C-alpha cells in the first residue's frame, strides 16, 4: 500500500460514517506504473525514486512526495491544500512547513540543473513542474512561458538568474537575487516571509532578521541604480511584493476597478457564498441555500470568528464575482465557496476556502454523506474551515460550539421553505410561510427554529392588523415563543427570535432582554440578533443604544435589506426626538416597502409632531386603506413618556383628517 493510500485511509477513519475525500481520491492516478523524464532527471513513480543521469539523487521523503504529486499532474497546477493533505493526512499544519519541503525539492533539483528551477510557483494557486521537455532555458508561469521580465531600467533573466541594468550585470548576493526571483515569479502578488525563508534556507530554521538583511541588500542594489525608487514593497504583516513589474501586467486599464476596502475586523473574518446547486431538480435550490445557512450558523457559533450574514453573501448569488471584489466589498479576509449535489438519499458538498486579497486557495475538500447525517456533514465543514483559519483550536471545541444535529430532515426542509419569507414584507408570503411551519411542527412539535419563526410571523400579522382576531393571534405568538425557548438549547437564532416576539407582544422586557443577551453571548457574529437586540432596546426606552446595536448588525451584514435598516434607525431617531432625521429615514424605507403598516404609523406621528398637516393627511389615508387599526395600543413601548409621544403624534396626524 502506498503512503498516499495509507494517509487517505487514516483521513477517512477520522469522520466515522462520513466519506470525506480529497481531490486525488476522485481522480485515478494516471502514472502509477510509469517512469517520467524531465531534463536529465528520471522519476520512478513505482518506488518512488529520483535519478539524474541514472544515479540516485538524495532527497527527503516529503520533497520526493511533492515531486511525485506534481509529476502525476502532468504539468497541471497542484494546490497547496492538496499537497498539504497528501503530506500530512488528517493533520492541520502551518503552510510554512510546505514551503520548507518545496524549497528542499528545488534545492535538490537546482544543484543538479544549473540553477534552473523546475518547480514553478503559480501565485495564489499552487505549484507545477515548469519544464517536462528537457529545455532548461525558460521559466513557466501560470499562463505563459517567460524568459525575462522588466523592472524599470532593469531586466531579470530567470533562465540564467541574472539581473541586468541597461544591459550590464548588477552585482548582487545570491540570496538577494533569490528573493528577487521569488517576487518576480509571483507577478506582483504578495510573497510571505515564511515562504522566502523556506526558499532561501531550505530545511533550516533561521531568524527573520537574516531575511531582512538580504531584502535590504536587494533594495540597495536596485535603489542605487534607480534614483531611490523602492521596487521591493513591504506589505505589513504579510510579506513583500514587487512594486513596479511592468512586463507581467496587462496594458489595458481595468474596466471594473476594485471597490473601496472595508476595514477588516480585529479577528479572522469570513463570508460564505451561495453554494451552487448541481442537482437536476431546480426545486431543490432551497436545499443548497439551506446548506449554506447551516454552515454560516455553525461557523458563527465560533466566538473568535467574524462571520458575514447570509443576506449579504447571497446578494452575489448567480454572479461570477472575483473573490477580491467580495473581500473588499464585505470587509472579510476569507471567502468560502462550494457546491451541493443532492441525489436520492445522498448528498455531496464541495467547499474551498480562499484568501480574498490574494486569491490564494487555502483549503479544499469534498464531503459525502447520507441525508440522515446531513447536519453532521455541515459541522465537519465548519470544523475543517476553522482548522485552517486557527490551527491551534482543537476540533473538539469547535464541535461543542456547533449546532446539535436535528433529527427530522423533513421538518428541516419545511422550515427552509418558510425561512424565505423573512425577506418579504407581504401578507401573502407570511401566510404561506406559516403553512409551511405548521406542517414542519406536525413532523416535530419541539423543533425550536420552526417554533420561534412561527412566533415572529404571528407577531407580524398582529402588528400589521392582518388578522381578524388580534388578541387570539397575539396569544398564539406568545405560546409559540415560550415553547421555542423551552426547546432552544444553545441555538442563538431560536433564542433571539423568541426574545424578539415576546418583547414585541408586551411580555416581560427584562426577561426578553436576558434571552437576547444570551443569544448574542452564544453567537457574537449574529447579525439578526444584534438587530433584534436593537429593537428590544428601543422598546425599553433606549434609542441611542438601539442605534449602536443596529450599526453592529449592519457591519456584520453590510447587504442587509435597506428598507428594514432605514425603518429601524428612523424609529430610533424618532424617539430620540431627532425628527428631521427620522422623517428622512422613514420616507426612504417606505420607498422600499410602501405598504408596511408600522413604518407608515411612525411617519404619520413624525409629521404630526412636525406640524406638516398635508403630509400627515396623505399617510393617514394610506394607513386606513392598509389596516383597520390606525392607532395601536403600543404596549410594546415600555417607557410611558415615549409611548405617549408616539401615540400623541399619531393623534395629531389623525386630527388633521377629521
XYZ file of C-alpha atoms in Angstrom:
658
model
C 0.000 0.000 0.000
C 1.374 3.415 -0.919
C 1.898 6.205 1.622
C -0.855 8.175 -0.108
C -3.343 5.309 0.246
C -2.399 4.810 3.899
C -2.849 8.528 4.603
C -6.182 8.599 2.811
C -7.424 5.660 4.893
C -6.376 7.421 8.082
C -8.170 10.578 6.986
C -11.384 8.680 6.234
C -11.298 6.994 9.641
C -11.456 10.376 11.371
C -15.007 11.016 10.238
C -16.767 7.728 11.072
C -19.895 7.441 8.922
C -18.952 10.301 6.584
C -16.850 9.748 3.489
C -14.577 12.748 3.213
C -12.275 12.590 0.229
C -9.633 14.807 -1.258
C -9.363 15.549 -4.954
C -6.729 12.872 -5.549
C -9.126 10.153 -4.399
C -11.652 11.129 -7.046
C -9.100 11.005 -9.844
C -7.290 7.832 -10.844
C -3.513 8.069 -10.787
C -2.573 8.202 -14.474
C 1.065 7.349 -13.836
C 1.110 4.790 -11.036
C 3.149 2.333 -13.075
C 5.229 4.728 -15.128
C 8.549 6.487 -15.205
C 8.755 10.049 -16.458
C 11.709 12.067 -17.709
C 12.315 15.803 -17.390
C 15.622 17.279 -18.386
C 18.377 14.991 -17.142
C 16.123 13.558 -14.420
C 14.056 10.380 -14.338
C 11.353 9.863 -11.713
C 10.244 6.310 -10.962
C 6.733 6.607 -9.534
C 6.565 2.952 -8.555
C 9.296 3.050 -5.903
C 9.313 6.188 -5.819
C 12.876 7.238 -6.716
C 14.528 10.241 -8.382
C 17.611 9.711 -10.560
C 19.883 12.044 -12.514
C 21.962 10.576 -15.333
C 20.870 7.209 -13.916
C 22.373 7.995 -10.499
C 20.126 8.261 -7.410
C 19.502 11.781 -6.087
C 19.486 12.069 -2.310
C 16.204 13.700 -1.300
C 13.971 13.609 1.750
C 10.686 11.706 1.760
C 8.320 14.702 1.724
C 10.085 16.686 -1.039
C 10.003 13.488 -3.095
C 6.258 13.132 -2.411
C 5.748 16.706 -3.656
C 7.643 15.880 -6.845
C 5.509 12.776 -7.388
C 2.306 14.791 -6.946
C 3.469 17.424 -9.441
C 4.580 14.756 -11.904
C 1.250 12.927 -11.692
C -0.483 16.219 -12.508
C 1.251 16.241 -15.933
C 2.020 19.949 -15.858
C -1.290 20.974 -14.277
C -1.358 23.097 -11.139
C -1.488 21.313 -7.774
C -2.845 23.475 -4.973
C -1.083 23.976 -1.669
C -4.106 22.479 0.086
C -3.830 19.267 -1.926
C -0.113 18.960 -1.225
C -0.587 19.574 2.493
C -3.355 16.963 2.650
C -1.071 14.486 0.884
C 1.998 15.138 3.047
C 0.170 15.406 6.375
C -3.082 13.431 6.022
C -5.538 14.078 8.826
C -3.395 16.827 10.358
C -3.547 20.631 10.364
C -0.102 22.177 9.829
C 1.244 25.621 9.048
C 1.718 26.419 5.356
C 5.345 27.266 6.097
C 6.002 23.514 6.545
C 5.081 23.006 2.914
C 7.339 25.889 1.855
C 10.280 24.204 3.596
C 9.854 20.986 1.629
C 9.207 22.750 -1.680
C 12.446 24.643 -1.134
C 14.274 21.399 -0.343
C 12.950 19.921 -3.586
C 14.074 22.970 -5.558
C 17.492 22.743 -3.947
C 17.837 19.076 -4.901
C 16.858 19.807 -8.495
C 18.687 23.104 -8.900
C 22.002 21.790 -7.578
C 21.997 19.365 -10.473
C 20.471 21.565 -13.142
C 22.472 24.757 -13.397
C 20.244 26.867 -11.173
C 17.096 26.460 -13.311
C 14.041 25.947 -11.092
C 11.886 23.095 -12.372
C 9.256 23.705 -9.684
C 7.229 26.756 -10.661
C 5.120 28.750 -8.218
C 1.736 29.754 -9.634
C 0.858 32.757 -7.444
C -2.315 32.330 -5.427
C -2.895 28.835 -6.798
C -0.081 26.377 -6.039
C 2.805 24.704 -7.886
C 3.526 22.749 -11.053
C 6.519 21.327 -12.869
C 7.812 24.126 -15.049
C 9.553 22.022 -17.641
C 8.879 18.412 -18.635
C 10.528 18.803 -22.020
C 14.156 18.928 -21.057
C 14.593 22.549 -22.210
C 16.052 24.355 -19.191
C 16.109 27.890 -20.557
C 12.611 29.134 -19.777
C 10.610 29.769 -16.640
C 6.967 28.681 -16.526
C 4.268 30.857 -15.001
C 0.507 30.455 -14.662
C -0.361 31.462 -18.210
C 2.808 31.924 -20.233
C 6.454 30.997 -20.749
C 8.605 33.993 -19.825
C 12.356 34.247 -20.342
C 12.814 37.572 -18.558
C 10.913 40.426 -17.014
C 11.418 44.187 -16.947
C 11.602 46.309 -13.810
C 12.013 49.896 -14.949
C 15.557 50.022 -16.362
C 16.274 46.537 -15.016
C 15.886 43.177 -16.703
C 15.814 39.928 -14.752
C 16.873 36.869 -16.742
C 15.200 33.959 -14.976
C 16.914 31.292 -17.061
C 20.398 32.498 -16.069
C 19.296 34.006 -12.738
C 20.962 37.271 -13.694
C 19.985 40.898 -13.059
C 20.887 43.473 -15.719
C 20.611 47.263 -15.817
C 20.784 48.843 -19.268
C 22.242 45.542 -20.468
C 25.005 45.495 -17.831
C 25.182 42.923 -14.994
C 24.338 44.133 -11.494
C 26.444 42.649 -8.708
C 24.137 41.124 -6.130
C 24.333 38.421 -3.460
C 22.781 35.095 -4.494
C 20.205 35.140 -1.668
C 19.148 38.697 -2.512
C 18.821 37.526 -6.126
C 16.789 34.546 -4.923
C 14.362 36.923 -3.218
C 14.024 38.949 -6.422
C 13.344 35.793 -8.462
C 10.679 34.678 -5.992
C 8.957 38.078 -6.100
C 9.176 38.157 -9.901
C 7.584 34.708 -10.195
C 4.695 35.953 -8.048
C 3.828 38.548 -10.743
C 3.124 41.355 -8.289
C 1.333 39.164 -5.733
C 2.492 39.081 -2.109
C 5.121 36.512 -1.102
C 5.110 35.717 2.607
C 8.209 35.921 4.795
C 7.794 32.243 5.670
C 7.945 31.237 2.016
C 11.023 33.365 1.398
C 12.758 31.971 4.491
C 11.984 28.420 3.405
C 13.213 29.104 -0.133
C 16.492 30.759 0.906
C 17.311 28.411 3.779
C 15.637 25.052 2.976
C 15.482 22.601 5.892
C 16.978 25.199 8.250
C 15.466 27.415 10.923
C 16.891 30.931 10.836
C 15.982 34.243 12.431
C 13.748 36.568 10.426
C 16.495 39.179 10.729
C 18.524 37.204 8.176
C 15.765 37.749 5.637
C 15.660 41.473 6.411
C 19.402 41.705 5.724
C 19.031 40.264 2.226
C 15.883 42.271 1.453
C 17.833 45.386 2.380
C 20.721 44.258 0.158
C 18.309 43.752 -2.730
C 16.764 47.184 -2.216
C 20.215 48.732 -2.094
C 21.217 47.058 -5.359
C 18.029 48.271 -7.068
C 17.799 51.720 -5.486
C 21.422 52.703 -6.141
C 20.681 52.399 -9.827
C 17.112 53.688 -9.871
C 17.117 57.117 -8.275
C 15.992 55.955 -4.860
C 12.657 54.487 -6.012
C 11.899 51.363 -3.961
C 10.899 48.453 -6.205
C 10.524 46.000 -3.316
C 7.428 46.913 -1.293
C 6.788 45.716 2.247
C 3.198 44.612 2.933
C 2.926 44.975 6.736
C 2.250 41.678 8.465
C 2.099 39.795 5.153
C 5.430 39.831 3.298
C 6.835 41.539 0.191
C 5.952 42.166 -3.439
C 7.431 43.962 -6.414
C 6.034 47.480 -6.659
C 6.762 48.001 -10.374
C 6.723 44.865 -12.507
C 5.620 46.189 -15.847
C 6.276 43.302 -18.169
C 3.886 40.925 -16.448
C 0.954 43.307 -16.078
C -1.883 43.839 -18.575
C -1.552 47.008 -20.596
C -5.290 47.686 -20.528
C -6.846 49.685 -17.708
C -9.340 47.571 -15.772
C -12.914 48.415 -16.677
C -14.184 47.307 -13.265
C -11.758 48.631 -10.630
C -11.730 47.139 -7.175
C -14.264 48.724 -4.815
C -13.183 50.606 -1.682
C -11.833 48.323 1.034
C -13.982 47.954 4.144
C -11.734 47.824 7.220
C -11.023 44.289 8.349
C -12.120 43.395 11.886
C -9.506 42.568 14.502
C -10.137 38.826 14.222
C -10.454 36.309 11.362
C -13.407 37.154 9.124
C -15.236 35.072 6.544
C -18.086 35.280 4.029
C -19.771 32.038 2.964
C -21.002 32.453 -0.592
C -24.113 30.772 -2.069
C -23.282 27.169 -2.914
C -24.058 26.122 -6.454
C -26.915 23.637 -6.766
C -25.659 20.835 -9.032
C -28.791 18.706 -8.747
C -31.087 18.128 -11.687
C -34.194 19.367 -9.853
C -34.387 23.193 -9.828
C -36.933 22.990 -6.995
C -34.116 21.795 -4.731
C -32.428 25.188 -4.919
C -33.722 25.941 -1.443
C -31.826 22.923 -0.132
C -28.481 24.267 -1.379
C -29.310 27.647 0.161
C -30.220 25.982 3.422
C -26.948 24.082 3.485
C -25.115 27.400 3.328
C -27.345 28.846 6.044
C -26.454 25.984 8.363
C -22.734 26.276 7.619
C -22.917 30.006 8.397
C -24.700 29.197 11.653
C -22.088 26.609 12.634
C -19.230 28.990 11.867
C -20.957 31.828 13.694
C -21.013 29.773 16.862
C -17.214 30.022 16.934
C -16.803 33.148 19.042
C -13.451 34.214 17.641
C -14.695 34.192 14.050
C -16.320 37.228 12.410
C -18.938 35.831 10.014
C -20.800 37.879 7.414
C -24.555 37.306 7.428
C -26.341 35.191 4.834
C -28.292 38.092 3.336
C -25.088 39.924 2.393
C -23.284 36.967 0.842
C -26.423 35.911 -1.049
C -26.513 39.207 -2.938
C -23.813 37.609 -5.132
C -25.923 34.560 -5.970
C -25.787 33.657 -9.653
C -22.969 36.134 -10.333
C -19.395 35.408 -11.360
C -17.641 37.814 -8.976
C -13.936 37.799 -8.247
C -13.192 36.953 -4.617
C -11.034 40.082 -4.343
C -14.142 42.193 -5.003
C -16.111 40.186 -2.448
C -13.397 40.586 0.158
C -13.215 44.327 -0.317
C -16.976 44.901 -0.505
C -17.768 42.832 2.598
C -14.592 43.579 4.535
C -13.507 39.952 5.025
C -10.196 38.154 4.857
C -11.552 34.783 3.707
C -14.264 33.567 1.346
C -15.818 30.096 1.378
C -17.248 28.795 -1.917
C -18.749 25.461 -2.833
C -21.457 23.338 -4.389
C -24.115 20.863 -3.294
C -25.368 17.805 -5.167
C -28.389 16.022 -3.695
C -29.451 12.704 -5.272
C -31.702 10.108 -3.701
C -30.686 9.647 -0.114
C -27.156 11.023 -0.574
C -25.618 14.469 -0.587
C -22.183 15.710 -1.637
C -20.740 19.063 -0.584
C -17.608 20.545 -2.115
C -16.018 23.562 -0.489
C -12.910 25.672 -0.875
C -11.519 28.416 1.305
C -9.875 31.368 -0.451
C -7.839 34.260 0.873
C -9.735 37.187 -0.599
C -6.916 39.672 -1.095
C -4.553 37.312 -2.910
C -6.993 34.771 -4.360
C -4.889 32.015 -2.784
C -6.700 28.696 -2.274
C -6.044 27.783 1.351
C -8.133 24.638 1.634
C -10.401 22.445 -0.470
C -12.416 19.343 0.341
C -15.269 17.105 -0.776
C -17.772 15.663 1.691
C -20.077 12.706 1.044
C -22.816 11.595 3.399
C -26.370 10.420 3.765
C -29.224 12.840 4.272
C -29.747 11.343 7.726
C -26.276 12.659 8.642
C -26.523 15.953 6.776
C -26.179 18.075 9.899
C -23.046 16.208 10.970
C -21.742 16.846 7.479
C -22.269 20.582 7.849
C -20.498 20.541 11.204
C -17.497 18.820 9.620
C -17.262 21.585 7.013
C -17.205 24.141 9.829
C -14.544 22.151 11.674
C -12.326 21.958 8.598
C -12.590 25.650 7.743
C -11.940 26.687 11.315
C -8.937 24.383 11.454
C -7.369 26.193 8.507
C -8.006 29.623 9.979
C -6.909 28.820 13.521
C -4.775 25.637 13.586
C -4.308 25.742 17.351
C -8.027 25.446 18.038
C -8.969 21.906 18.858
C -11.626 20.276 16.702
C -13.492 19.073 19.781
C -14.033 22.650 20.965
C -15.476 23.615 17.567
C -17.858 20.661 17.616
C -19.167 21.698 21.018
C -19.762 25.190 19.594
C -21.633 23.877 16.567
C -25.397 23.267 16.492
C -26.543 19.859 17.563
C -27.937 17.928 14.586
C -31.717 17.813 14.347
C -33.455 14.505 13.946
C -36.090 15.227 11.325
C -34.898 16.342 7.870
C -38.496 16.674 6.687
C -39.226 19.317 9.310
C -35.965 20.992 8.356
C -36.917 21.116 4.669
C -40.261 22.711 5.558
C -38.517 25.232 7.810
C -36.170 26.167 4.948
C -39.132 26.902 2.720
C -40.724 29.119 5.394
C -37.457 30.932 6.046
C -37.653 32.592 2.650
C -40.473 34.850 3.880
C -38.118 36.627 6.303
C -37.074 38.937 3.478
C -40.666 39.648 2.486
C -42.922 42.442 3.679
C -46.078 40.961 2.125
C -49.036 39.439 3.962
C -49.446 36.575 1.480
C -45.824 35.468 1.977
C -46.234 35.348 5.752
C -49.421 33.303 5.446
C -47.761 30.848 3.057
C -44.735 30.568 5.335
C -46.953 29.873 8.358
C -48.486 26.996 6.433
C -45.001 25.505 5.832
C -44.164 25.966 9.516
C -47.406 24.342 10.632
C -46.505 21.292 8.560
C -42.969 21.300 9.990
C -44.342 21.313 13.548
C -46.633 18.418 12.677
C -43.443 16.496 11.952
C -41.628 17.725 15.085
C -43.508 19.852 17.595
C -40.304 20.519 19.587
C -38.356 21.973 16.639
C -37.139 25.284 18.108
C -36.316 27.179 14.870
C -39.790 26.485 13.434
C -41.484 27.456 16.716
C -39.622 30.760 17.014
C -40.049 31.679 13.347
C -43.768 30.954 13.570
C -43.969 33.206 16.653
C -42.307 36.074 14.774
C -44.622 35.690 11.766
C -47.714 35.670 14.014
C -46.403 38.800 15.726
C -46.062 40.444 12.295
C -49.697 39.619 11.487
C -50.748 41.140 14.790
C -48.614 44.262 14.395
C -49.866 44.981 10.886
C -53.537 44.350 11.678
C -53.555 41.419 9.228
C -55.790 39.256 11.425
C -59.475 39.114 12.238
C -58.756 38.322 15.905
C -55.693 40.299 17.058
C -55.792 39.024 20.656
C -56.006 35.367 19.597
C -53.104 35.885 17.201
C -51.125 37.574 19.976
C -51.710 34.713 22.404
C -50.773 32.182 19.708
C -47.495 34.005 19.083
C -46.671 34.151 22.804
C -47.367 30.435 23.204
C -45.120 29.564 20.239
C -42.307 31.783 21.534
C -42.420 30.206 25.006
C -42.318 26.716 23.511
C -39.366 27.805 21.362
C -37.433 28.944 24.455
C -38.067 25.611 26.172
C -36.657 23.774 23.151
C -33.922 26.212 22.111
C -30.930 24.810 23.950
C -27.972 26.913 22.811
C -29.476 27.811 19.419
C -28.823 31.549 19.176
C -31.321 32.035 16.349
C -34.189 30.364 18.209
C -33.480 32.309 21.407
C -33.167 35.597 19.524
C -36.387 35.222 17.561
C -38.317 34.151 20.657
C -36.983 37.133 22.623
C -37.983 39.499 19.830
C -41.528 38.083 19.608
C -42.095 38.096 23.385
C -40.825 41.651 23.782
C -42.845 42.925 20.825
C -46.028 41.363 22.190
C -45.725 43.136 25.549
C -44.244 40.363 27.709
C -41.621 40.987 30.416
C -38.983 43.168 28.746
C -36.235 42.269 31.237
C -36.719 38.542 30.651
C -36.729 39.061 26.893
C -33.562 41.182 27.113
C -31.844 38.411 29.083
C -32.771 35.974 26.308
C -31.399 38.173 23.517
C -28.217 38.806 25.520
C -27.777 35.058 25.938
C -28.260 34.624 22.193
C -25.519 37.169 21.444
C -23.222 35.585 24.026
C -23.562 32.272 22.199
C -23.007 33.879 18.808
C -21.429 37.350 18.804
C -21.438 37.350 14.971
C -25.235 37.026 14.833
C -26.329 39.954 12.648
C -30.060 39.332 13.080
C -29.512 39.007 16.827
C -27.970 42.469 17.044
C -30.868 43.867 15.013
C -33.449 42.212 17.289
C -31.486 43.423 20.292
C -31.716 46.956 18.889
C -35.494 46.683 18.783
C -35.596 45.442 22.385
C -33.523 48.442 23.485
C -35.977 50.686 21.637
C -38.959 49.120 23.389
C -37.097 49.530 26.690
C -36.699 53.270 26.033
C -33.009 53.334 24.995
C -32.954 54.705 21.422
C -29.245 55.582 21.252
C -28.184 52.135 22.473
C -30.591 50.712 19.899
C -28.828 52.644 17.120
C -25.490 51.216 18.308
C -26.876 47.683 18.052
C -28.374 48.365 14.615
C -24.958 49.548 13.447
C -23.302 46.369 14.730
C -25.869 44.334 12.835
C -25.202 46.280 9.659
C -21.439 45.764 9.963
C -21.944 42.005 10.188
C -24.421 42.150 7.314
C -23.396 45.034 5.005
C -26.005 43.945 2.446
C -28.929 43.844 4.858
C -32.236 44.840 3.220
C -32.249 48.619 3.040
C -35.904 49.082 3.969
C -35.611 47.348 7.339
C -32.378 49.117 8.255
C -33.817 52.534 7.445
C -37.048 51.832 9.283
C -35.263 50.673 12.465
C -32.961 53.683 12.585
C -35.817 56.040 11.680
C -37.845 54.839 14.683
C -34.786 55.199 16.942
C -34.243 58.799 15.820
C -37.973 59.475 16.306
C -37.804 58.538 19.991
C -34.521 60.436 20.373
C -36.536 63.493 19.182
C -34.391 63.872 16.058
C -37.490 64.243 13.927
C -35.883 65.533 10.735
C -33.548 62.518 10.585
C -36.419 60.198 11.476
C -38.635 61.598 8.710
C -35.896 61.187 6.089
C -35.159 57.572 7.012
C -38.816 56.578 7.257
C -39.563 58.101 3.856
C -36.661 56.201 2.311
C -37.845 52.991 3.942
C -41.331 53.452 2.504
C -39.832 53.731 -0.967
C -38.741 50.113 -0.492
C -41.902 48.833 1.246
C -44.784 51.347 0.886
C -47.407 49.067 2.475
C -45.609 48.240 5.735
C -48.031 49.466 8.394
C -45.609 50.262 11.288
C -43.442 52.463 9.059
C -46.490 54.422 7.916
C -47.616 54.862 11.527
C -44.280 56.295 12.644
C -44.049 58.592 9.640
C -47.551 59.866 10.382
C -46.580 60.501 14.029
C -43.450 62.275 12.855
C -45.481 64.564 10.566
C -47.919 65.172 13.422
C -45.191 66.468 15.740
C -43.575 68.480 12.945
C -46.899 70.137 12.139
C -46.789 69.026 8.483
C -50.534 68.646 8.064
C -50.734 67.972 4.334
C -48.164 65.184 4.508
C -49.896 63.748 7.580
C -53.230 63.562 5.746
C -51.667 61.533 2.914
C -50.111 58.972 5.261
C -53.239 58.577 7.423
C -55.306 57.992 4.294
C -52.865 55.295 3.187
C -52.946 53.698 6.658
C -56.737 53.445 6.623
C -56.529 51.639 3.317
C -53.951 49.198 4.692
C -55.354 48.323 8.150
C -58.392 48.867 10.353
C -56.028 49.588 13.285
C -54.555 53.033 12.640
C -53.968 53.823 16.358
C -52.447 50.738 18.078
C -52.285 50.174 21.834
C -48.449 50.463 21.648
C -47.908 48.249 24.705
C -44.516 47.204 23.360
C -43.171 50.706 24.150
C -42.446 50.305 27.871
C -41.465 53.908 28.664
C -44.814 55.741 29.284
C -43.396 59.063 28.088
C -42.148 57.592 24.813
C -45.386 55.647 24.280
C -47.394 58.833 24.720
C -45.014 60.724 22.385
C -45.710 58.124 19.682
C -49.482 57.981 20.175
C -49.881 61.751 20.519
C -48.075 62.209 17.207
C -50.463 59.758 15.573
C -53.478 61.515 17.132
C -52.191 64.869 15.842
C -51.868 63.368 12.352
C -55.317 61.767 12.560
C -56.803 65.047 13.782
C -55.701 66.670 10.560
C -58.050 64.342 8.662
C -61.127 64.867 10.858
